[in-house]
C-alpha atoms as an extended CHARMM CRD file, in Angstrom:
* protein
*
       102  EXT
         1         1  UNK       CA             55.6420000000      119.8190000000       85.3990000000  PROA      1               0.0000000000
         2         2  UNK       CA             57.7820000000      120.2370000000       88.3550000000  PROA      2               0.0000000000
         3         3  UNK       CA             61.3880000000      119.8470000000       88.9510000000  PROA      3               0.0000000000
         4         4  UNK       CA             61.4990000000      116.5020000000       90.3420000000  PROA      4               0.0000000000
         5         5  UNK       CA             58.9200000000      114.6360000000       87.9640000000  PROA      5               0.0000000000
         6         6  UNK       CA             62.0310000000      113.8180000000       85.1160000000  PROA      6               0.0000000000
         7         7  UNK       CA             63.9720000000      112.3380000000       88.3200000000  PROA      7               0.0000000000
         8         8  UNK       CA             63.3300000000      108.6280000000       88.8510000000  PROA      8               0.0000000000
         9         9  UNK       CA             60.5080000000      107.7860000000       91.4660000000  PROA      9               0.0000000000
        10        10  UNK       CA             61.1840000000      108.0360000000       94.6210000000  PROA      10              0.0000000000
        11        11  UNK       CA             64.1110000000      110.5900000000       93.7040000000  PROA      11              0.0000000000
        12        12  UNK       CA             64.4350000000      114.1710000000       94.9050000000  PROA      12              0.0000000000
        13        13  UNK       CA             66.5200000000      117.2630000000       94.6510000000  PROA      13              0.0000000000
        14        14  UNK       CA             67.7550000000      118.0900000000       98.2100000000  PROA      14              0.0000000000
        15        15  UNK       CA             67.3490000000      115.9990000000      101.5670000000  PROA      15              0.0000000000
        16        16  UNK       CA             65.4540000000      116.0100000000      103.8790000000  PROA      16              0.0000000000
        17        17  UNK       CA             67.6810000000      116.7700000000      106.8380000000  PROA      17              0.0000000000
        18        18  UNK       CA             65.7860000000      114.6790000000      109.3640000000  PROA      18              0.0000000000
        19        19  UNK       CA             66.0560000000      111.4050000000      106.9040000000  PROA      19              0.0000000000
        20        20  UNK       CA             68.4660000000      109.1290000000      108.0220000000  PROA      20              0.0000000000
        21        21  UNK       CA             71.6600000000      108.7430000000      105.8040000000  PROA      21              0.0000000000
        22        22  UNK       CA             72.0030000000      105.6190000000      104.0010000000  PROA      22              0.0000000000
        23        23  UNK       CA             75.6040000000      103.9720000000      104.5430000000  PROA      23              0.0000000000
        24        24  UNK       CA             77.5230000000      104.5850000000      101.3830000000  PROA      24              0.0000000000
        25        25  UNK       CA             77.8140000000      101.8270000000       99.1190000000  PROA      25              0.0000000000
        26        26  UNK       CA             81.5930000000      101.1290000000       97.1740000000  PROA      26              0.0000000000
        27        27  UNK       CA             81.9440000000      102.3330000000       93.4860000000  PROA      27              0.0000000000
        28        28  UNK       CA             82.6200000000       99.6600000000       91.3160000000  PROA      28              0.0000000000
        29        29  UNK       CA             85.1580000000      100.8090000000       88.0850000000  PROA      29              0.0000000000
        30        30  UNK       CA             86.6070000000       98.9010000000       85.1560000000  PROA      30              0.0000000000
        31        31  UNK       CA             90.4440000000       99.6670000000       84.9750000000  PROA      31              0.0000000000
        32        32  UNK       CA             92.6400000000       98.6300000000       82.1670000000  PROA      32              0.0000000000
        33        33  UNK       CA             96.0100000000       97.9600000000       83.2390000000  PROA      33              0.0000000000
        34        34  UNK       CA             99.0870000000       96.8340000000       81.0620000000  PROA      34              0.0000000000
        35        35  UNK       CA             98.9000000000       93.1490000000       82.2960000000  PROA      35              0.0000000000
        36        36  UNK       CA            102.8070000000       93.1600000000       83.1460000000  PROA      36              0.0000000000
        37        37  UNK       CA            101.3560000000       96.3870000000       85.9080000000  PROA      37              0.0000000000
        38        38  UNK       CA             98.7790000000       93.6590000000       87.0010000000  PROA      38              0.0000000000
        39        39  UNK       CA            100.7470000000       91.0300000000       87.5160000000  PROA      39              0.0000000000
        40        40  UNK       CA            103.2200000000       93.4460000000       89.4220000000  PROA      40              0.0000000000
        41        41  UNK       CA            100.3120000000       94.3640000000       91.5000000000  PROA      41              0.0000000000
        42        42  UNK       CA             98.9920000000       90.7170000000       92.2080000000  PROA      42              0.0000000000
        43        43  UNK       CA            102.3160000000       89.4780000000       93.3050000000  PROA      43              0.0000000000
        44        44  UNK       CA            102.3890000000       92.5270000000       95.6690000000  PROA      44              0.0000000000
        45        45  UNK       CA             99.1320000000       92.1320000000       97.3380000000  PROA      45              0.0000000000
        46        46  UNK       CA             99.7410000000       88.3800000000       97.7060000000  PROA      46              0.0000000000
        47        47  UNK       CA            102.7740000000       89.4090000000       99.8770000000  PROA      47              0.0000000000
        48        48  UNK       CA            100.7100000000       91.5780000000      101.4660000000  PROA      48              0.0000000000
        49        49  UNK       CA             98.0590000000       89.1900000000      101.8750000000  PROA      49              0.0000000000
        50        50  UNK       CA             95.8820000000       91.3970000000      100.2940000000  PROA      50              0.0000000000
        51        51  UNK       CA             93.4040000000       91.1840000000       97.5280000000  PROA      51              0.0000000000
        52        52  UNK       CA             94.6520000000       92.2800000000       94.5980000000  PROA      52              0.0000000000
        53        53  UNK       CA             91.5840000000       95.4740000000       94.4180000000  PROA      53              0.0000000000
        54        54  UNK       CA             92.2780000000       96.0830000000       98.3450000000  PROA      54              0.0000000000
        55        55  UNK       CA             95.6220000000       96.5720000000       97.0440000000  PROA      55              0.0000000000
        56        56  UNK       CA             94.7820000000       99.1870000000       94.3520000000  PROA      56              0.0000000000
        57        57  UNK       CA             93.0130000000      100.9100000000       96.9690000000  PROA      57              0.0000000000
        58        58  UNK       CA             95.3320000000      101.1030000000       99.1160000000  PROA      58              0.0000000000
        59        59  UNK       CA             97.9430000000      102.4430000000       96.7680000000  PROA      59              0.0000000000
        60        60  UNK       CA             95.3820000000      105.0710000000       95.6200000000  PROA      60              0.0000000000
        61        61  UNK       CA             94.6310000000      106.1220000000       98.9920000000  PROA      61              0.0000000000
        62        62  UNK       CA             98.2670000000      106.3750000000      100.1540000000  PROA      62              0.0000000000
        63        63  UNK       CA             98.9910000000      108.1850000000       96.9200000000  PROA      63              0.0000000000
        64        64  UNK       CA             96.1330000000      110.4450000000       97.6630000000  PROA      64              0.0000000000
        65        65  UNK       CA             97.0610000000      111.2030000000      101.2370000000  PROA      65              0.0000000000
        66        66  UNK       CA            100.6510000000      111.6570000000      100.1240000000  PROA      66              0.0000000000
        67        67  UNK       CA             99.3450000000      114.8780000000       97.9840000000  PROA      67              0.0000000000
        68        68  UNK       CA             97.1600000000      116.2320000000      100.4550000000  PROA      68              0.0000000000
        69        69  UNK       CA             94.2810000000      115.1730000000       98.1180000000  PROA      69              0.0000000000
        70        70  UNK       CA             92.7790000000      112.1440000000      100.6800000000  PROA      70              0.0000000000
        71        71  UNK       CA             89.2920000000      113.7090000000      101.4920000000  PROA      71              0.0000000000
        72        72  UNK       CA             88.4230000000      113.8100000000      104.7450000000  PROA      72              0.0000000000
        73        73  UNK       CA             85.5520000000      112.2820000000      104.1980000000  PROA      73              0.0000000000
        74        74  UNK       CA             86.7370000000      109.1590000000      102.9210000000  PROA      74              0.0000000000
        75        75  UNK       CA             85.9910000000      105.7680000000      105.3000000000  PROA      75              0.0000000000
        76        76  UNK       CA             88.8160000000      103.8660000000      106.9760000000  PROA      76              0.0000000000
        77        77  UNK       CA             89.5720000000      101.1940000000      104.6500000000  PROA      77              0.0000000000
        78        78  UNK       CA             87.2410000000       97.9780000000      104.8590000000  PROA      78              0.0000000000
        79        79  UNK       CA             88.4450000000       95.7060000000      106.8830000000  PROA      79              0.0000000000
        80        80  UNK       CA             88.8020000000       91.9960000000      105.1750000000  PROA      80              0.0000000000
        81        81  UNK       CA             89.1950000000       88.7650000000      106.1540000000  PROA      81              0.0000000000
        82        82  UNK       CA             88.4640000000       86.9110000000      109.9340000000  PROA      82              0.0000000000
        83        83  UNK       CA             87.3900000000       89.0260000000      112.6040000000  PROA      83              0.0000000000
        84        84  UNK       CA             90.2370000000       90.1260000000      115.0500000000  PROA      84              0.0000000000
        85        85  UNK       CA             89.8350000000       88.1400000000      118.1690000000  PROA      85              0.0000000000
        86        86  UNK       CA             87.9640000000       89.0630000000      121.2740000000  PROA      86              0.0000000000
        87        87  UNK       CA             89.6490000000       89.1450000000      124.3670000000  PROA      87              0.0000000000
        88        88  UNK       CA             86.8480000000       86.8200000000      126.0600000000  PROA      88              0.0000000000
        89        89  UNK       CA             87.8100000000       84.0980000000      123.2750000000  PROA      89              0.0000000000
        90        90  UNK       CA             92.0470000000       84.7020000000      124.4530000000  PROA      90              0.0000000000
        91        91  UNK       CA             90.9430000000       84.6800000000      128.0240000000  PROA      91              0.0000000000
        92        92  UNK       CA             89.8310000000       81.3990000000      126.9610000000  PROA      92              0.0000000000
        93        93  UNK       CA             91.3900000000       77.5870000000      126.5910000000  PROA      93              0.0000000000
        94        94  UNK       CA             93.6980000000       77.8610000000      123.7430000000  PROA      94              0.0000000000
        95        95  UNK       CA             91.7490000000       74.7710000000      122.1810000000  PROA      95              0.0000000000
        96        96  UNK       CA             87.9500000000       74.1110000000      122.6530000000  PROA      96              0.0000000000
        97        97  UNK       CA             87.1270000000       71.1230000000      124.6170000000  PROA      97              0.0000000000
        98        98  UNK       CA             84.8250000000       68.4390000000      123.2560000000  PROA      98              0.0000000000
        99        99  UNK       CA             81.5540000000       67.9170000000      125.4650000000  PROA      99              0.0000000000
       100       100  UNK       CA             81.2990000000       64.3550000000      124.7870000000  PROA      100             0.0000000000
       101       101  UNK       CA             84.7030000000       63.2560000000      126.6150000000  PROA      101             0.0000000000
       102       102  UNK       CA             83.7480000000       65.0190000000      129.9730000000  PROA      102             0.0000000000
């Protein structure tokens, strides 16, 4: 029996180093909060106009970097919502004209 066979299939100790990396997926965790601390939280990510989990991250992270203790691996945070604007789309007419009237 080697090694590998008690990983699942298709598992292996080590990498390959010419297999491409996967993009890292998020961790999902169950926190228990005090629900006074939640509500806290809610009200200021909705001020925020933020999730109330984007907030928590965001705490966390700017707690983290605070201490020195942000890794420097660690992604930007994800970006939520609409998609910033292009600058072809504000070159543009402010409103988009209806074909049907021309």
């Amino acid at each position: 029996m080697t090694d590998d066979e008690h990983l699942p299939h298709g598992h292996r100790r080590g990498r390959d180093p010419q297999q491409k990396r996967r993009p890292q997926q998020r961790k999902q965790v169950l926190l228990r909060l005090d629900p006074a601390v939640h509500d806290a939280i809610a009200r200021w990510a909705e001020a925020e106009l933020r999730s109330t989990n984007a907030q928590i991250e965001f705490l966390l992270r700017r707690a983290l970097a605070d201490t020195g203790r942000l890794p420097k691996s660690a992604g930007p945070m994800p970006r939520r919502g609409r998609p910033p604007r292009s600058s072809a789309e504000e070159a543009g007419s402010e409103q988009p004209q209806d074909p049907q009237r021309d």
